[in-house]
Amino acid sequence: MPVQNEQNPRALGRVLLTGGTGMVGSSVLSALLDADSASEVISLGRRPSGRQHHKLTEVTFAAFGDAEAITPHVAGVDTVFHCLATYSSRVSREAYEEITVDWLGALLHACETASPSMTFCLFSAQGARPDGGGMSFALKVKGKAETALFKSNIARKFAFRPGYIAPSGSRDGWKLADYLFVPVQRLIPSIGLTSNELALSMLKTATNDPRHSAVLENGDMRTLLD
C-alpha cells in the first residue's frame, strides 16, 4: 500500500527522463511538462520526440552503456524517470539484458557519482522480483534491474510494476494485443493502467511518498488515482 504525504510535497525540480519517445515515456514526458514542480526536463533518448516546450531540453544520445558519458547529463538532477525499455520479443536475450540491466547500471553509477541525493523512478513490470526471480526470462531480467536499483546508494528509489498498460491517446503504434485488451481494461480497470495513469502515479510517488525505497504494484498505483 503506497504511503502519501500530500501536506508537504517534494518538488520534482530538475528532471532527467529516459525513453521519452516510448509509450510510457511519452506519457511521463507530457505529465512532467504539465507539472509545476518540474523546473526543467532533460529528455535523454535515442531519437528526439519533436516536442517544443520552454522546460524541455532533448539530447539525442546512444551511449547508454557508458556511465562516464551519462554523468554530465545527471549532474544537478533532482529526479530521474527511467522509462527506457524494449520488448523481449523484439531483440535477442543478450540485447534485452544489456538494455534492461547494463544500461540501467551505467545510469545508476552516473547518478551515484553526480547526484546521489536524487529520487530515482524505474519503470519495471508486474511479476518482477528484486531477487532476480520471475516466471519468464524477461521478468528475471527485470528483477535483476530492480536489484541493481535497490542496491545503489541513491537516496530515494522506487520501482513501478504495472499490469497491462493501455496506450493513451491515438492508436498509432498499437499492437494486436492492445485492440483486444484496451476494451477489457476499460471495463475492468484493475487489470492495469493507461500509460497516462501510470505516468501520474509515478509523479505522485516521486513528490508525495515519504519513503526512501519502495516497490509499487499495479494495485498500489491504482490507489493513487482515487
PDB file of C-alpha atoms in Angstrom:
ATOM      1  CA  MET A   1       0.000   0.000   0.000  1.00  0.00           C
ATOM      2  CA  PRO A   2       1.539   3.349  -1.007  1.00  0.00           C
ATOM      3  CA  VAL A   3       2.058   5.945   1.703  1.00  0.00           C
ATOM      4  CA  GLN A   4       1.383   9.520   0.639  1.00  0.00           C
ATOM      5  CA  ASN A   5       2.242  12.819   2.276  1.00  0.00           C
ATOM      6  CA  GLU A   6       0.382  15.452   0.300  1.00  0.00           C
ATOM      7  CA  GLN A   7       0.779  18.071   3.057  1.00  0.00           C
ATOM      8  CA  ASN A   8       4.420  18.768   2.136  1.00  0.00           C
ATOM      9  CA  PRO A   9       5.011  17.559  -1.416  1.00  0.00           C
ATOM     10  CA  ARG A  10       8.558  17.353  -2.724  1.00  0.00           C
ATOM     11  CA  ALA A  11       9.381  19.328  -5.855  1.00  0.00           C
ATOM     12  CA  LEU A  12      10.431  17.340  -8.898  1.00  0.00           C
ATOM     13  CA  GLY A  13      12.977  20.054  -9.662  1.00  0.00           C
ATOM     14  CA  ARG A  14      15.407  19.353 -12.461  1.00  0.00           C
ATOM     15  CA  VAL A  15      14.340  16.084 -14.087  1.00  0.00           C
ATOM     16  CA  LEU A  16      16.103  13.574 -16.324  1.00  0.00           C
ATOM     17  CA  LEU A  17      13.858  11.303 -18.407  1.00  0.00           C
ATOM     18  CA  THR A  18      14.985   8.342 -20.491  1.00  0.00           C
ATOM     19  CA  GLY A  19      12.801   6.644 -23.072  1.00  0.00           C
ATOM     20  CA  GLY A  20      10.710   9.734 -23.664  1.00  0.00           C
ATOM     21  CA  THR A  21       9.535   8.604 -27.109  1.00  0.00           C
ATOM     22  CA  GLY A  22       8.171   5.243 -25.932  1.00  0.00           C
ATOM     23  CA  MET A  23       4.561   4.637 -24.916  1.00  0.00           C
ATOM     24  CA  VAL A  24       5.180   5.069 -21.186  1.00  0.00           C
ATOM     25  CA  GLY A  25       7.967   7.616 -21.528  1.00  0.00           C
ATOM     26  CA  SER A  26       5.897   9.891 -23.762  1.00  0.00           C
ATOM     27  CA  SER A  27       3.114   9.921 -21.162  1.00  0.00           C
ATOM     28  CA  VAL A  28       5.645  10.696 -18.427  1.00  0.00           C
ATOM     29  CA  LEU A  29       7.085  13.483 -20.578  1.00  0.00           C
ATOM     30  CA  SER A  30       3.646  15.063 -21.045  1.00  0.00           C
ATOM     31  CA  ALA A  31       2.967  14.853 -17.301  1.00  0.00           C
ATOM     32  CA  LEU A  32       6.328  16.418 -16.494  1.00  0.00           C
ATOM     33  CA  LEU A  33       5.811  19.318 -18.886  1.00  0.00           C
ATOM     34  CA  ASP A  34       2.458  19.982 -17.191  1.00  0.00           C
ATOM     35  CA  ALA A  35       3.859  19.653 -13.652  1.00  0.00           C
ATOM     36  CA  ASP A  36       4.519  22.982 -11.941  1.00  0.00           C
ATOM     37  CA  SER A  37       7.151  21.419  -9.661  1.00  0.00           C
ATOM     38  CA  ALA A  38       9.287  20.262 -12.602  1.00  0.00           C
ATOM     39  CA  SER A  39      11.534  23.226 -13.352  1.00  0.00           C
ATOM     40  CA  GLU A  40      13.444  21.611 -16.231  1.00  0.00           C
ATOM     41  CA  VAL A  41      13.125  18.345 -18.151  1.00  0.00           C
ATOM     42  CA  ILE A  42      16.122  16.781 -19.869  1.00  0.00           C
ATOM     43  CA  SER A  43      14.995  14.004 -22.209  1.00  0.00           C
ATOM     44  CA  LEU A  44      17.865  11.639 -22.973  1.00  0.00           C
ATOM     45  CA  GLY A  45      16.934   9.364 -25.847  1.00  0.00           C
ATOM     46  CA  ARG A  46      17.957   7.588 -28.978  1.00  0.00           C
ATOM     47  CA  ARG A  47      15.714   9.866 -31.044  1.00  0.00           C
ATOM     48  CA  PRO A  48      14.010  13.222 -30.396  1.00  0.00           C
ATOM     49  CA  SER A  49      10.310  13.490 -29.632  1.00  0.00           C
ATOM     50  CA  GLY A  50       9.899  16.607 -31.743  1.00  0.00           C
ATOM     51  CA  ARG A  51       8.110  18.425 -28.931  1.00  0.00           C
ATOM     52  CA  GLN A  52       8.715  22.090 -28.248  1.00  0.00           C
ATOM     53  CA  HIS A  53       8.445  23.408 -24.679  1.00  0.00           C
ATOM     54  CA  HIS A  54      10.340  26.031 -22.707  1.00  0.00           C
ATOM     55  CA  LYS A  55      11.171  23.480 -19.963  1.00  0.00           C
ATOM     56  CA  LEU A  56      12.321  20.739 -22.337  1.00  0.00           C
ATOM     57  CA  THR A  57      15.867  20.007 -23.474  1.00  0.00           C
ATOM     58  CA  GLU A  58      16.186  16.974 -25.735  1.00  0.00           C
ATOM     59  CA  VAL A  59      19.528  15.222 -26.045  1.00  0.00           C
ATOM     60  CA  THR A  60      19.954  12.606 -28.755  1.00  0.00           C
ATOM     61  CA  PHE A  61      22.091  10.002 -27.044  1.00  0.00           C
ATOM     62  CA  ALA A  62      23.302   6.492 -27.873  1.00  0.00           C
ATOM     63  CA  ALA A  63      25.999   5.698 -25.283  1.00  0.00           C
ATOM     64  CA  PHE A  64      23.638   4.374 -22.609  1.00  0.00           C
ATOM     65  CA  GLY A  65      26.148   1.772 -21.503  1.00  0.00           C
ATOM     66  CA  ASP A  66      28.821   4.394 -20.789  1.00  0.00           C
ATOM     67  CA  ALA A  67      28.475   5.826 -17.278  1.00  0.00           C
ATOM     68  CA  GLU A  68      31.149   8.446 -17.936  1.00  0.00           C
ATOM     69  CA  ALA A  69      29.230   9.763 -20.953  1.00  0.00           C
ATOM     70  CA  ILE A  70      25.978   9.897 -18.967  1.00  0.00           C
ATOM     71  CA  THR A  71      27.417  11.662 -15.894  1.00  0.00           C
ATOM     72  CA  PRO A  72      27.366  15.241 -17.291  1.00  0.00           C
ATOM     73  CA  HIS A  73      23.660  14.890 -18.034  1.00  0.00           C
ATOM     74  CA  VAL A  74      22.721  13.839 -14.483  1.00  0.00           C
ATOM     75  CA  ALA A  75      24.787  16.497 -12.690  1.00  0.00           C
ATOM     76  CA  GLY A  76      22.413  18.678 -10.683  1.00  0.00           C
ATOM     77  CA  VAL A  77      19.396  16.480 -11.429  1.00  0.00           C
ATOM     78  CA  ASP A  78      16.809  16.066  -8.644  1.00  0.00           C
ATOM     79  CA  THR A  79      14.624  13.326 -10.127  1.00  0.00           C
ATOM     80  CA  VAL A  80      15.127  10.578 -12.707  1.00  0.00           C
ATOM     81  CA  PHE A  81      12.377   8.702 -14.527  1.00  0.00           C
ATOM     82  CA  HIS A  82      13.986   5.741 -16.273  1.00  0.00           C
ATOM     83  CA  CYS A  83      11.429   4.601 -18.846  1.00  0.00           C
ATOM     84  CA  LEU A  84      13.855   3.296 -21.463  1.00  0.00           C
ATOM     85  CA  ALA A  85      12.741  -0.246 -22.246  1.00  0.00           C
ATOM     86  CA  THR A  86      12.197  -2.712 -25.064  1.00  0.00           C
ATOM     87  CA  TYR A  87      10.099  -5.798 -25.667  1.00  0.00           C
ATOM     88  CA  SER A  88      11.929  -9.073 -25.093  1.00  0.00           C
ATOM     89  CA  SER A  89      10.330 -10.437 -28.273  1.00  0.00           C
ATOM     90  CA  ARG A  90      11.974  -7.771 -30.430  1.00  0.00           C
ATOM     91  CA  VAL A  91      15.616  -8.313 -29.522  1.00  0.00           C
ATOM     92  CA  SER A  92      17.944 -11.154 -28.591  1.00  0.00           C
ATOM     93  CA  ARG A  93      18.207 -12.255 -24.971  1.00  0.00           C
ATOM     94  CA  GLU A  94      21.663 -10.731 -24.795  1.00  0.00           C
ATOM     95  CA  ALA A  95      20.444  -7.389 -26.120  1.00  0.00           C
ATOM     96  CA  TYR A  96      17.424  -7.417 -23.815  1.00  0.00           C
ATOM     97  CA  GLU A  97      19.610  -7.916 -20.755  1.00  0.00           C
ATOM     98  CA  GLU A  98      22.061  -5.274 -21.941  1.00  0.00           C
ATOM     99  CA  ILE A  99      19.304  -2.678 -22.404  1.00  0.00           C
ATOM    100  CA  THR A 100      17.408  -3.584 -19.233  1.00  0.00           C
ATOM    101  CA  VAL A 101      20.243  -4.246 -16.779  1.00  0.00           C
ATOM    102  CA  ASP A 102      23.557  -2.995 -18.131  1.00  0.00           C
ATOM    103  CA  TRP A 103      22.280   0.354 -19.371  1.00  0.00           C
ATOM    104  CA  LEU A 104      20.465   0.889 -16.092  1.00  0.00           C
ATOM    105  CA  GLY A 105      23.661   0.018 -14.219  1.00  0.00           C
ATOM    106  CA  ALA A 106      25.586   2.684 -16.124  1.00  0.00           C
ATOM    107  CA  LEU A 107      22.888   5.263 -15.375  1.00  0.00           C
ATOM    108  CA  LEU A 108      22.831   4.341 -11.691  1.00  0.00           C
ATOM    109  CA  HIS A 109      26.610   4.637 -11.474  1.00  0.00           C
ATOM    110  CA  ALA A 110      26.453   8.078 -13.089  1.00  0.00           C
ATOM    111  CA  CYS A 111      23.719   9.140 -10.658  1.00  0.00           C
ATOM    112  CA  GLU A 112      25.663   7.877  -7.648  1.00  0.00           C
ATOM    113  CA  THR A 113      28.666   9.861  -8.849  1.00  0.00           C
ATOM    114  CA  ALA A 114      26.928  13.129  -9.726  1.00  0.00           C
ATOM    115  CA  SER A 115      23.648  13.371  -7.764  1.00  0.00           C
ATOM    116  CA  PRO A 116      23.247  10.627  -5.125  1.00  0.00           C
ATOM    117  CA  SER A 117      20.620  12.603  -3.171  1.00  0.00           C
ATOM    118  CA  MET A 118      18.129  12.350  -6.046  1.00  0.00           C
ATOM    119  CA  THR A 119      14.868  10.416  -6.439  1.00  0.00           C
ATOM    120  CA  PHE A 120      15.011   7.575  -8.992  1.00  0.00           C
ATOM    121  CA  CYS A 121      11.859   6.063 -10.523  1.00  0.00           C
ATOM    122  CA  LEU A 122      12.202   2.832 -12.512  1.00  0.00           C
ATOM    123  CA  PHE A 123       9.576   1.557 -14.947  1.00  0.00           C
ATOM    124  CA  SER A 124       9.569  -2.187 -14.243  1.00  0.00           C
ATOM    125  CA  ALA A 125       6.964  -4.931 -14.816  1.00  0.00           C
ATOM    126  CA  GLN A 126       4.360  -6.924 -12.929  1.00  0.00           C
ATOM    127  CA  GLY A 127       5.834 -10.222 -11.809  1.00  0.00           C
ATOM    128  CA  ALA A 128       9.429  -8.993 -11.492  1.00  0.00           C
ATOM    129  CA  ARG A 129      11.174  -9.622  -8.195  1.00  0.00           C
ATOM    130  CA  PRO A 130      14.228  -7.836  -6.789  1.00  0.00           C
ATOM    131  CA  ASP A 131      15.850 -11.217  -6.048  1.00  0.00           C
ATOM    132  CA  GLY A 132      16.092 -11.817  -9.792  1.00  0.00           C
ATOM    133  CA  GLY A 133      13.209 -14.292  -9.819  1.00  0.00           C
ATOM    134  CA  GLY A 134      10.188 -14.337 -12.064  1.00  0.00           C
ATOM    135  CA  MET A 135       8.130 -16.636 -14.240  1.00  0.00           C
ATOM    136  CA  SER A 136       9.876 -15.784 -17.520  1.00  0.00           C
ATOM    137  CA  PHE A 137      13.249 -14.756 -18.850  1.00  0.00           C
ATOM    138  CA  ALA A 138      12.060 -11.155 -19.247  1.00  0.00           C
ATOM    139  CA  LEU A 139      10.801 -10.983 -15.662  1.00  0.00           C
ATOM    140  CA  LYS A 140      14.033 -12.444 -14.327  1.00  0.00           C
ATOM    141  CA  VAL A 141      15.923  -9.700 -16.158  1.00  0.00           C
ATOM    142  CA  LYS A 142      13.530  -7.056 -14.830  1.00  0.00           C
ATOM    143  CA  GLY A 143      14.198  -8.474 -11.370  1.00  0.00           C
ATOM    144  CA  LYS A 144      17.933  -8.048 -11.897  1.00  0.00           C
ATOM    145  CA  ALA A 145      17.315  -4.421 -12.829  1.00  0.00           C
ATOM    146  CA  GLU A 146      15.352  -3.848  -9.621  1.00  0.00           C
ATOM    147  CA  THR A 147      18.141  -5.490  -7.627  1.00  0.00           C
ATOM    148  CA  ALA A 148      20.642  -3.050  -9.117  1.00  0.00           C
ATOM    149  CA  LEU A 149      18.417  -0.095  -8.245  1.00  0.00           C
ATOM    150  CA  PHE A 150      17.814  -1.080  -4.632  1.00  0.00           C
ATOM    151  CA  LYS A 151      21.480  -1.900  -4.043  1.00  0.00           C
ATOM    152  CA  SER A 152      22.503   1.563  -5.253  1.00  0.00           C
ATOM    153  CA  ASN A 153      23.399   4.432  -2.952  1.00  0.00           C
ATOM    154  CA  ILE A 154      20.763   6.731  -4.446  1.00  0.00           C
ATOM    155  CA  ALA A 155      18.750   8.396  -1.661  1.00  0.00           C
ATOM    156  CA  ARG A 156      15.189   7.638  -2.839  1.00  0.00           C
ATOM    157  CA  LYS A 157      14.321   4.845  -5.251  1.00  0.00           C
ATOM    158  CA  PHE A 158      11.033   3.411  -6.479  1.00  0.00           C
ATOM    159  CA  ALA A 159      10.190   0.578  -8.864  1.00  0.00           C
ATOM    160  CA  PHE A 160       6.792   0.521 -10.596  1.00  0.00           C
ATOM    161  CA  ARG A 161       5.232  -2.791 -11.647  1.00  0.00           C
ATOM    162  CA  PRO A 162       2.118  -2.089 -13.723  1.00  0.00           C
ATOM    163  CA  GLY A 163      -0.112  -4.811 -15.104  1.00  0.00           C
ATOM    164  CA  TYR A 164      -1.415  -4.340 -18.639  1.00  0.00           C
ATOM    165  CA  ILE A 165      -0.613  -0.841 -19.906  1.00  0.00           C
ATOM    166  CA  ALA A 166      -3.302   0.561 -22.187  1.00  0.00           C
ATOM    167  CA  PRO A 167      -1.936   3.175 -24.594  1.00  0.00           C
ATOM    168  CA  SER A 168      -3.293   6.672 -24.043  1.00  0.00           C
ATOM    169  CA  GLY A 169      -4.026   8.905 -26.995  1.00  0.00           C
ATOM    170  CA  SER A 170      -4.094   7.896 -30.663  1.00  0.00           C
ATOM    171  CA  ARG A 171      -3.897   4.356 -31.996  1.00  0.00           C
ATOM    172  CA  ASP A 172      -0.582   4.955 -33.740  1.00  0.00           C
ATOM    173  CA  GLY A 173       1.715   2.104 -32.804  1.00  0.00           C
ATOM    174  CA  TRP A 174      -0.989  -0.092 -31.247  1.00  0.00           C
ATOM    175  CA  LYS A 175      -0.209  -3.821 -31.159  1.00  0.00           C
ATOM    176  CA  LEU A 176      -2.776  -6.541 -31.789  1.00  0.00           C
ATOM    177  CA  ALA A 177      -2.965  -7.181 -28.040  1.00  0.00           C
ATOM    178  CA  ASP A 178      -3.984  -3.559 -27.484  1.00  0.00           C
ATOM    179  CA  TYR A 179      -7.082  -3.955 -29.662  1.00  0.00           C
ATOM    180  CA  LEU A 180      -8.019  -6.952 -27.519  1.00  0.00           C
ATOM    181  CA  PHE A 181      -7.109  -5.655 -24.064  1.00  0.00           C
ATOM    182  CA  VAL A 182      -7.889  -1.923 -24.165  1.00  0.00           C
ATOM    183  CA  PRO A 183     -11.679  -2.536 -24.125  1.00  0.00           C
ATOM    184  CA  VAL A 184     -11.214  -5.101 -21.337  1.00  0.00           C
ATOM    185  CA  GLN A 185      -9.110  -2.667 -19.296  1.00  0.00           C
ATOM    186  CA  ARG A 186     -11.804  -0.026 -19.653  1.00  0.00           C
ATOM    187  CA  LEU A 187     -14.373  -2.474 -18.304  1.00  0.00           C
ATOM    188  CA  ILE A 188     -12.069  -3.917 -15.631  1.00  0.00           C
ATOM    189  CA  PRO A 189      -9.595  -1.134 -14.705  1.00  0.00           C
ATOM    190  CA  SER A 190      -7.952  -3.266 -12.019  1.00  0.00           C
ATOM    191  CA  ILE A 191      -6.078  -5.373 -14.593  1.00  0.00           C
ATOM    192  CA  GLY A 192      -3.787  -2.475 -15.401  1.00  0.00           C
ATOM    193  CA  LEU A 193      -3.489   1.228 -16.097  1.00  0.00           C
ATOM    194  CA  THR A 194      -3.406   3.546 -19.053  1.00  0.00           C
ATOM    195  CA  SER A 195       0.020   4.954 -19.850  1.00  0.00           C
ATOM    196  CA  ASN A 196      -1.185   8.364 -18.645  1.00  0.00           C
ATOM    197  CA  GLU A 197      -2.370   6.859 -15.357  1.00  0.00           C
ATOM    198  CA  LEU A 198       0.976   5.130 -14.895  1.00  0.00           C
ATOM    199  CA  ALA A 199       2.760   8.431 -15.505  1.00  0.00           C
ATOM    200  CA  LEU A 200       0.558  10.215 -12.976  1.00  0.00           C
ATOM    201  CA  SER A 201       1.181   7.554 -10.327  1.00  0.00           C
ATOM    202  CA  MET A 202       4.939   7.812 -10.897  1.00  0.00           C
ATOM    203  CA  LEU A 203       4.908  11.589 -10.475  1.00  0.00           C
ATOM    204  CA  LYS A 204       2.690  11.383  -7.397  1.00  0.00           C
ATOM    205  CA  THR A 205       5.051   8.887  -5.809  1.00  0.00           C
ATOM    206  CA  ALA A 206       8.129  10.984  -6.560  1.00  0.00           C
ATOM    207  CA  THR A 207       6.572  14.079  -4.987  1.00  0.00           C
ATOM    208  CA  ASN A 208       4.394  12.702  -2.182  1.00  0.00           C
ATOM    209  CA  ASP A 209       5.734   9.371  -0.944  1.00  0.00           C
ATOM    210  CA  PRO A 210       7.697   9.875   2.305  1.00  0.00           C
ATOM    211  CA  ARG A 211       9.523   6.548   1.991  1.00  0.00           C
ATOM    212  CA  HIS A 212      13.102   6.239   0.794  1.00  0.00           C
ATOM    213  CA  SER A 213      12.549   2.974  -1.058  1.00  0.00           C
ATOM    214  CA  ALA A 214       9.501   1.057  -2.277  1.00  0.00           C
ATOM    215  CA  VAL A 215       8.043  -1.201  -4.955  1.00  0.00           C
ATOM    216  CA  LEU A 216       4.609  -0.170  -6.196  1.00  0.00           C
ATOM    217  CA  GLU A 217       2.441  -2.914  -7.620  1.00  0.00           C
ATOM    218  CA  ASN A 218      -0.450  -2.327 -10.003  1.00  0.00           C
ATOM    219  CA  GLY A 219      -2.983  -2.069  -7.167  1.00  0.00           C
ATOM    220  CA  ASP A 220      -0.842   0.436  -5.293  1.00  0.00           C
ATOM    221  CA  MET A 221      -0.723   2.672  -8.345  1.00  0.00           C
ATOM    222  CA  ARG A 222      -4.453   2.422  -8.871  1.00  0.00           C
ATOM    223  CA  THR A 223      -4.943   3.572  -5.261  1.00  0.00           C
ATOM    224  CA  LEU A 224      -3.016   6.742  -6.054  1.00  0.00           C
ATOM    225  CA  LEU A 225      -5.536   7.592  -8.788  1.00  0.00           C
ATOM    226  CA  ASP A 226      -8.551   7.639  -6.434  1.00  0.00           C
TER     227      ASP A 226
END
